[in-house]
Tab-separated table of C-alpha atoms in Angstrom:
chain	number	residue	atom	x	y	z
A	3	MET	CA	-23.107	-16.290	-8.019
A	4	THR	CA	-21.180	-13.021	-7.454
A	5	THR	CA	-18.285	-12.190	-9.940
A	6	LEU	CA	-15.410	-10.722	-8.057
A	7	ALA	CA	-12.153	-9.305	-9.746
A	8	PHE	CA	-8.709	-8.592	-8.471
A	9	LEU	CA	-6.532	-6.346	-10.443
A	10	GLY	CA	-3.055	-6.274	-9.978
A	11	LEU	CA	-0.700	-9.481	-8.931
A	12	GLY	CA	2.169	-7.580	-7.256
A	13	ALA	CA	3.970	-8.099	-4.140
A	14	MET	CA	0.450	-6.977	-2.206
A	15	GLY	CA	-1.851	-8.330	-4.929
A	16	ASP	CA	-0.921	-11.650	-5.249
A	17	PRO	CA	-1.700	-13.010	-1.679
A	18	MET	CA	-4.600	-10.601	-1.610
A	19	ALA	CA	-6.120	-12.326	-4.648
A	20	ALA	CA	-5.300	-15.679	-3.654
A	21	HIS	CA	-7.305	-15.017	-0.383
A	22	LEU	CA	-10.472	-13.721	-2.458
A	23	ALA	CA	-10.162	-17.037	-4.645
A	24	THR	CA	-10.311	-18.819	-1.302
A	25	HIS	CA	-13.376	-17.041	-0.220
A	26	ALA	CA	-14.961	-17.367	-3.639
A	27	ARG	CA	-14.748	-20.956	-3.866
A	28	ALA	CA	-15.834	-21.334	-0.153
A	29	HIS	CA	-19.378	-19.127	-1.200
A	30	GLY	CA	-19.998	-20.488	-4.466
A	31	HIS	CA	-18.510	-17.026	-6.192
A	32	ARG	CA	-16.369	-16.591	-9.117
A	33	ALA	CA	-13.065	-14.985	-8.875
A	34	LEU	CA	-11.363	-13.111	-11.948
A	35	VAL	CA	-7.711	-12.056	-11.987
A	36	TRP	CA	-6.053	-9.504	-14.388
A	37	ASN	CA	-2.150	-8.243	-14.736
A	38	ARG	CA	-0.289	-6.001	-16.976
A	39	THR	CA	1.952	-8.827	-17.398
A	40	ALA	CA	-0.684	-11.651	-18.379
A	41	ALA	CA	1.637	-14.373	-17.747
A	42	LYS	CA	1.176	-13.377	-13.734
A	43	ALA	CA	-2.398	-13.874	-14.169
A	44	GLY	CA	-2.104	-17.395	-15.863
A	45	ALA	CA	0.259	-18.241	-13.033
A	46	HIS	CA	-2.086	-17.225	-10.288
A	47	ALA	CA	-5.169	-19.382	-11.934
A	48	ALA	CA	-2.959	-22.199	-11.816
A	49	ALA	CA	-1.934	-21.865	-8.290
A	50	HIS	CA	-5.315	-20.576	-6.534
A	51	GLY	CA	-8.087	-21.872	-9.306
A	52	THR	CA	-8.939	-18.073	-10.359
A	53	HIS	CA	-9.570	-17.429	-13.719
A	54	PRO	CA	-7.571	-14.846	-15.705
A	55	ALA	CA	-9.085	-12.234	-17.211
A	56	THR	CA	-9.334	-9.188	-19.900
A	57	LEU	CA	-9.910	-5.940	-18.750
A	58	ALA	CA	-13.318	-6.080	-20.536
A	59	GLU	CA	-14.141	-9.359	-18.737
A	60	ALA	CA	-12.759	-8.170	-15.141
A	61	ALA	CA	-15.195	-4.751	-16.169
A	62	THR	CA	-18.525	-6.843	-15.908
A	63	ALA	CA	-17.701	-8.470	-12.438
A	64	ASP	CA	-19.956	-7.103	-9.362
A	65	VAL	CA	-17.602	-6.482	-7.150
A	66	ILE	CA	-13.842	-5.064	-8.730
A	67	PHE	CA	-10.904	-4.535	-6.414
A	68	THR	CA	-7.713	-2.891	-7.670
A	69	CYS	CA	-4.015	-2.713	-5.946
A	70	LEU	CA	-1.583	-1.273	-8.367
A	71	PRO	CA	1.513	1.225	-8.059
A	72	THR	CA	-0.504	4.841	-8.054
A	73	SER	CA	-3.660	6.160	-8.867
A	74	ALA	CA	-2.177	7.145	-12.801
A	75	GLU	CA	-2.292	3.319	-13.006
A	76	VAL	CA	-6.132	3.184	-11.817
A	77	ASP	CA	-7.075	5.811	-13.792
A	78	GLU	CA	-5.561	3.828	-17.173
A	79	VAL	CA	-7.244	0.669	-16.290
A	80	MET	CA	-10.597	2.552	-15.430
A	81	ASN	CA	-10.488	4.650	-19.060
A	82	GLN	CA	-10.455	0.952	-20.705
A	83	MET	CA	-13.167	-0.544	-18.499
A	84	ARG	CA	-15.053	2.363	-18.419
A	85	PRO	CA	-17.438	0.823	-21.525
A	86	HIS	CA	-18.133	-2.122	-20.140
A	87	LEU	CA	-18.781	-1.528	-16.792
A	88	ARG	CA	-22.077	-2.780	-14.999
A	89	PRO	CA	-24.234	-0.402	-13.151
A	90	GLY	CA	-24.665	-1.430	-9.077
A	91	ALA	CA	-21.320	-2.622	-9.154
A	92	THR	CA	-18.593	-1.372	-6.673
A	93	TRP	CA	-14.799	-1.038	-7.201
A	94	VAL	CA	-12.981	-1.012	-4.250
A	95	ASP	CA	-9.849	0.408	-4.663
A	96	CYS	CA	-6.555	-0.949	-2.050
A	97	THR	CA	-3.997	1.293	-4.201
A	98	SER	CA	-2.408	3.803	-1.782
A	99	GLY	CA	-3.718	6.490	-4.216
A	100	HIS	CA	-4.464	10.138	-3.745
A	101	PRO	CA	-7.274	11.582	-2.203
A	102	ASP	CA	-8.205	13.972	-5.070
A	103	ALA	CA	-7.843	11.013	-7.521
A	104	ALA	CA	-10.271	9.395	-5.330
A	105	THR	CA	-12.930	12.421	-5.351
A	106	ARG	CA	-12.854	12.458	-9.083
A	107	GLN	CA	-12.710	8.707	-10.032
A	108	ALA	CA	-15.768	8.382	-7.436
A	109	ALA	CA	-17.569	10.976	-9.256
A	110	GLU	CA	-16.689	9.633	-12.951
A	111	LEU	CA	-17.929	6.371	-11.940
A	112	ALA	CA	-21.146	6.923	-10.365
A	113	ALA	CA	-22.137	8.762	-13.256
A	114	GLN	CA	-22.367	5.074	-14.531
A	115	GLY	CA	-24.005	3.627	-11.513
A	116	VAL	CA	-20.720	2.256	-9.815
A	117	THR	CA	-19.840	2.874	-6.600
A	118	PHE	CA	-16.388	3.847	-5.425
A	119	LEU	CA	-14.753	2.985	-2.396
A	120	ASP	CA	-11.124	3.761	-1.393
A	121	ALA	CA	-9.695	1.261	0.559
A	122	PRO	CA	-5.751	1.232	0.830
A	123	VAL	CA	-4.157	-1.648	3.120
A	124	SER	CA	-1.639	-1.827	5.667
A	125	GLY	CA	-0.181	-4.561	7.473
A	126	GLY	CA	3.026	-5.349	4.632
A	127	THR	CA	3.402	-8.732	2.596
A	128	ALA	CA	3.414	-10.640	5.726
A	129	GLY	CA	-0.397	-9.148	6.692
A	130	ALA	CA	-1.408	-10.162	2.936
A	131	ARG	CA	-0.146	-13.576	3.117
A	132	GLN	CA	-1.655	-14.187	6.156
A	133	GLY	CA	-4.685	-12.508	5.719
A	134	ARG	CA	-4.640	-10.041	8.337
A	135	LEU	CA	-4.152	-6.751	6.601
A	136	THR	CA	-5.818	-3.092	7.953
A	137	VAL	CA	-7.902	-1.926	5.580
A	138	MET	CA	-8.876	1.801	5.811
A	139	VAL	CA	-11.946	2.567	3.763
A	140	GLY	CA	-13.320	6.134	2.622
A	141	GLY	CA	-16.676	6.367	0.783
A	142	ASP	CA	-20.120	5.423	1.219
A	143	ALA	CA	-20.662	3.044	4.586
A	144	ALA	CA	-23.404	1.177	3.159
A	145	ALA	CA	-21.182	0.243	0.343
A	146	LEU	CA	-18.521	-0.677	2.376
A	147	ASP	CA	-20.871	-2.928	4.380
A	148	ALA	CA	-22.413	-4.676	1.305
A	149	ALA	CA	-18.415	-5.327	-0.033
A	150	ARG	CA	-17.447	-5.834	3.580
A	151	PRO	CA	-18.041	-10.050	3.216
A	152	HIS	CA	-15.462	-10.094	0.432
A	153	LEU	CA	-12.687	-8.094	2.441
A	154	ALA	CA	-11.348	-11.758	2.552
A	155	PHE	CA	-7.379	-10.581	3.121
A	156	ALA	CA	-8.658	-8.066	5.546
A	157	GLY	CA	-7.883	-8.983	9.604
A	158	LYS	CA	-9.395	-5.594	10.487
A	159	VAL	CA	-11.575	-3.124	8.292
A	160	VAL	CA	-12.352	0.715	9.237
A	161	HIS	CA	-14.327	3.377	8.237
A	162	VAL	CA	-12.489	6.344	8.579
A	163	GLY	CA	-15.001	9.119	6.485
A	164	GLY	CA	-15.960	9.916	2.830
A	165	THR	CA	-14.592	9.485	-0.350
A	166	GLY	CA	-10.745	9.990	-0.320
A	167	SER	CA	-10.352	9.555	3.510
A	168	GLY	CA	-8.942	5.923	3.328
A	169	PHE	CA	-6.222	7.528	1.029
A	170	ALA	CA	-5.757	10.351	3.095
A	171	VAL	CA	-5.145	8.203	6.281
A	172	LYS	CA	-2.993	5.751	4.356
A	173	ALA	CA	-0.730	8.611	3.288
A	174	VAL	CA	-0.410	10.045	6.593
A	175	ASN	CA	0.492	6.498	8.104
A	176	ASN	CA	2.967	5.921	5.870
A	177	ALA	CA	4.165	9.526	6.451
A	178	LEU	CA	4.528	8.733	9.927
A	179	LEU	CA	6.582	5.496	8.864
A	180	GLY	CA	8.941	7.330	7.207
A	181	VAL	CA	9.252	10.122	9.828
A	182	THR	CA	10.040	7.272	12.610
A	183	LEU	CA	12.274	5.676	10.393
A	184	TRP	CA	14.522	8.419	9.152
A	185	ALA	CA	14.709	9.968	13.061
A	186	THR	CA	15.456	6.321	14.111
A	187	GLY	CA	18.446	5.772	11.512
A	188	GLU	CA	19.782	9.535	12.517
A	189	GLY	CA	20.125	8.636	16.227
A	190	LEU	CA	21.497	5.308	15.659
A	191	ALA	CA	23.920	7.221	12.895
A	192	VAL	CA	24.985	9.644	15.635
A	193	LEU	CA	25.114	7.022	18.446
A	194	GLY	CA	27.514	4.787	15.784
A	195	ARG	CA	29.546	7.733	15.277
A	196	ALA	CA	30.119	8.039	19.331
A	197	GLY	CA	31.021	4.227	19.441
A	198	VAL	CA	28.302	2.809	21.120
A	199	ASN	CA	27.176	-0.658	20.342
A	200	LEU	CA	24.040	-0.388	18.267
A	201	GLY	CA	22.527	-3.696	18.959
A	202	ALA	CA	22.522	-2.503	22.920
A	203	ALA	CA	21.529	0.764	21.773
A	204	LEU	CA	18.178	-0.335	20.570
A	205	ASP	CA	17.519	-3.037	23.378
A	206	VAL	CA	17.361	0.016	25.659
A	207	ILE	CA	15.212	2.461	23.158
A	208	ASN	CA	13.081	-0.486	22.365
A	209	ALA	CA	12.612	-0.715	26.030
A	210	SER	CA	11.835	3.207	26.469
A	211	SER	CA	10.105	6.057	25.228
A	212	GLY	CA	11.565	5.984	21.661
A	213	ARG	CA	10.607	2.884	20.647
A	214	SER	CA	8.350	2.138	17.149
A	215	ASN	CA	8.361	-0.228	14.472
A	216	ALA	CA	11.477	0.907	12.899
A	217	SER	CA	13.622	0.339	16.214
A	218	GLU	CA	11.746	-2.887	17.154
A	219	ASN	CA	11.319	-4.680	13.688
A	220	LEU	CA	12.405	-2.689	10.432
A	221	ILE	CA	16.131	-1.645	11.515
A	222	PRO	CA	17.320	-4.991	13.488
A	223	GLN	CA	15.839	-7.478	10.789
A	224	ARG	CA	16.635	-5.476	7.611
A	225	VAL	CA	19.265	-2.868	8.209
A	226	LEU	CA	21.703	-4.362	11.002
A	227	THR	CA	21.361	-7.387	9.169
A	228	ARG	CA	22.097	-5.705	5.904
A	229	GLU	CA	19.795	-7.555	4.408
A	230	PHE	CA	17.690	-4.643	3.147
A	231	PRO	CA	14.602	-7.367	1.155
A	232	ALA	CA	12.568	-5.616	-1.187
A	233	THR	CA	8.944	-5.666	0.112
A	234	PHE	CA	7.807	-2.115	0.111
A	235	ALA	CA	9.809	-0.057	-2.465
A	236	LEU	CA	11.304	3.194	-1.387
A	237	GLY	CA	9.816	4.885	-4.041
A	238	LEU	CA	6.385	3.807	-2.834
A	239	LEU	CA	6.877	5.384	0.155
A	240	ALA	CA	8.514	8.490	-0.820
A	241	LYS	CA	5.332	8.745	-3.197
A	242	ASP	CA	3.105	8.273	0.076
A	243	ALA	CA	4.700	10.672	1.909
A	244	GLY	CA	4.685	13.129	-0.829
A	245	ILE	CA	0.699	12.699	-0.924
A	246	ALA	CA	0.554	13.751	3.191
A	247	VAL	CA	2.330	16.659	2.001
A	248	ASP	CA	-0.210	17.685	-0.965
A	249	LEU	CA	-2.852	16.820	1.587
A	250	THR	CA	-1.405	19.336	4.011
A	251	GLN	CA	-1.485	21.787	1.610
A	252	GLY	CA	-4.997	21.251	0.459
A	253	VAL	CA	-6.689	21.819	3.881
A	254	GLN	CA	-3.917	24.531	4.752
A	255	GLY	CA	-2.246	22.846	7.313
A	256	SER	CA	1.382	22.852	8.849
A	257	ALA	CA	2.815	19.857	9.116
A	258	PRO	CA	7.010	20.819	8.386
A	259	VAL	CA	8.302	17.743	10.113
A	260	ILE	CA	6.340	15.339	7.646
A	261	ALA	CA	7.269	17.918	4.483
A	262	GLN	CA	11.069	17.563	5.441
A	263	VAL	CA	11.450	13.812	5.813
A	264	ALA	CA	9.324	13.597	2.786
A	265	ALA	CA	11.945	15.807	1.053
A	266	LEU	CA	14.458	13.418	2.568
A	267	LEU	CA	12.865	10.254	1.465
A	268	ARG	CA	12.973	11.833	-2.358
A	269	ALA	CA	16.579	12.578	-1.981
A	270	ALA	CA	17.157	8.698	-0.726
A	271	GLN	CA	14.860	7.912	-3.553
A	272	HIS	CA	17.376	9.366	-6.344
A	273	ALA	CA	20.522	8.280	-4.253
A	274	VAL	CA	19.865	4.764	-3.433
A	275	GLY	CA	17.139	3.910	-6.269
A	276	PRO	CA	13.209	3.751	-6.418
A	277	ALA	CA	13.018	-0.033	-6.256
A	278	GLU	CA	15.298	-0.604	-3.293
A	279	ASP	CA	13.407	-1.498	0.268
A	280	HIS	CA	12.397	1.499	1.692
A	281	THR	CA	14.468	0.773	4.897
A	282	ALA	CA	17.810	1.320	2.254
A	283	ALA	CA	16.671	5.048	3.055
A	284	LEU	CA	18.916	5.067	5.681
A	285	LYS	CA	21.906	4.625	3.255
A	286	LEU	CA	21.533	7.916	2.682
A	287	ILE	CA	21.942	9.048	6.342
A	288	GLU	CA	24.858	6.580	6.486
A	289	ALA	CA	26.557	8.414	3.907
A	290	MET	CA	25.830	11.650	5.602
A	291	ASN	CA	27.362	10.521	8.510
A	292	ALA	CA	30.192	8.159	7.062
A	293	GLN	CA	28.459	5.700	9.374
A	294	GLU	CA	27.382	2.297	8.655
A	295	ILE	CA	24.485	1.291	10.802
A	296	ARG	CA	24.607	-2.291	11.869
């Protein structure tokens, strides 16, 4: 019997762990869950048939999944679990982490005979609930092949390169989300000041070359409606864009647009609040233009 452990039952982790539990039941495996707030793990166990565990217990699993806010939190749990880890295990980190942290964490775990895969996900809470997340994986290809059957929350799994590559792709992907969201917000604020009907403007943009996920989905559903449902925190988007800036500097690249938008997202985080939905970043654009986007 294979033991699987999932650490971090937040907005993404909770449904991801639920899919893992379904997979475990179907294949005769055991699924453990841990959360910093123990009551959440207990509730997940009651709802999905998982087993709430301590970090020491979770450390004995064959495959350990983490889905935490940043690499710093992964370091915290890793340090507590290290004395109990089992050689031959695989650690799959679905956190939107930092490539530099992945390199260090992989080396530390390798010294104990544990393989590390950085495997952040994309698809949002809806994708997590549907089990259709895209997983971008950095690390050993053979280790991914062995872990792949347990990625029960995935609709698409792509091996993108060596250790840290998964985190790098995720950071750039989310930076591009920030760029398109911010640029579309600026354009709509300008059009609003010009007296244009923004719903009509989006109809045109979404049938033209300026369309994006921001224009087709995020802004119509979250901004024009003024709902801003908190599914992906603004502070986390700003963090990811910052990682993309770090990556650019680390490879001595040049990405001035990403750097500028990362700074603007950080400003929006301070002005609007880090826990607000990422689309609420456009409230800063509204303030800059004295124009509501609706």
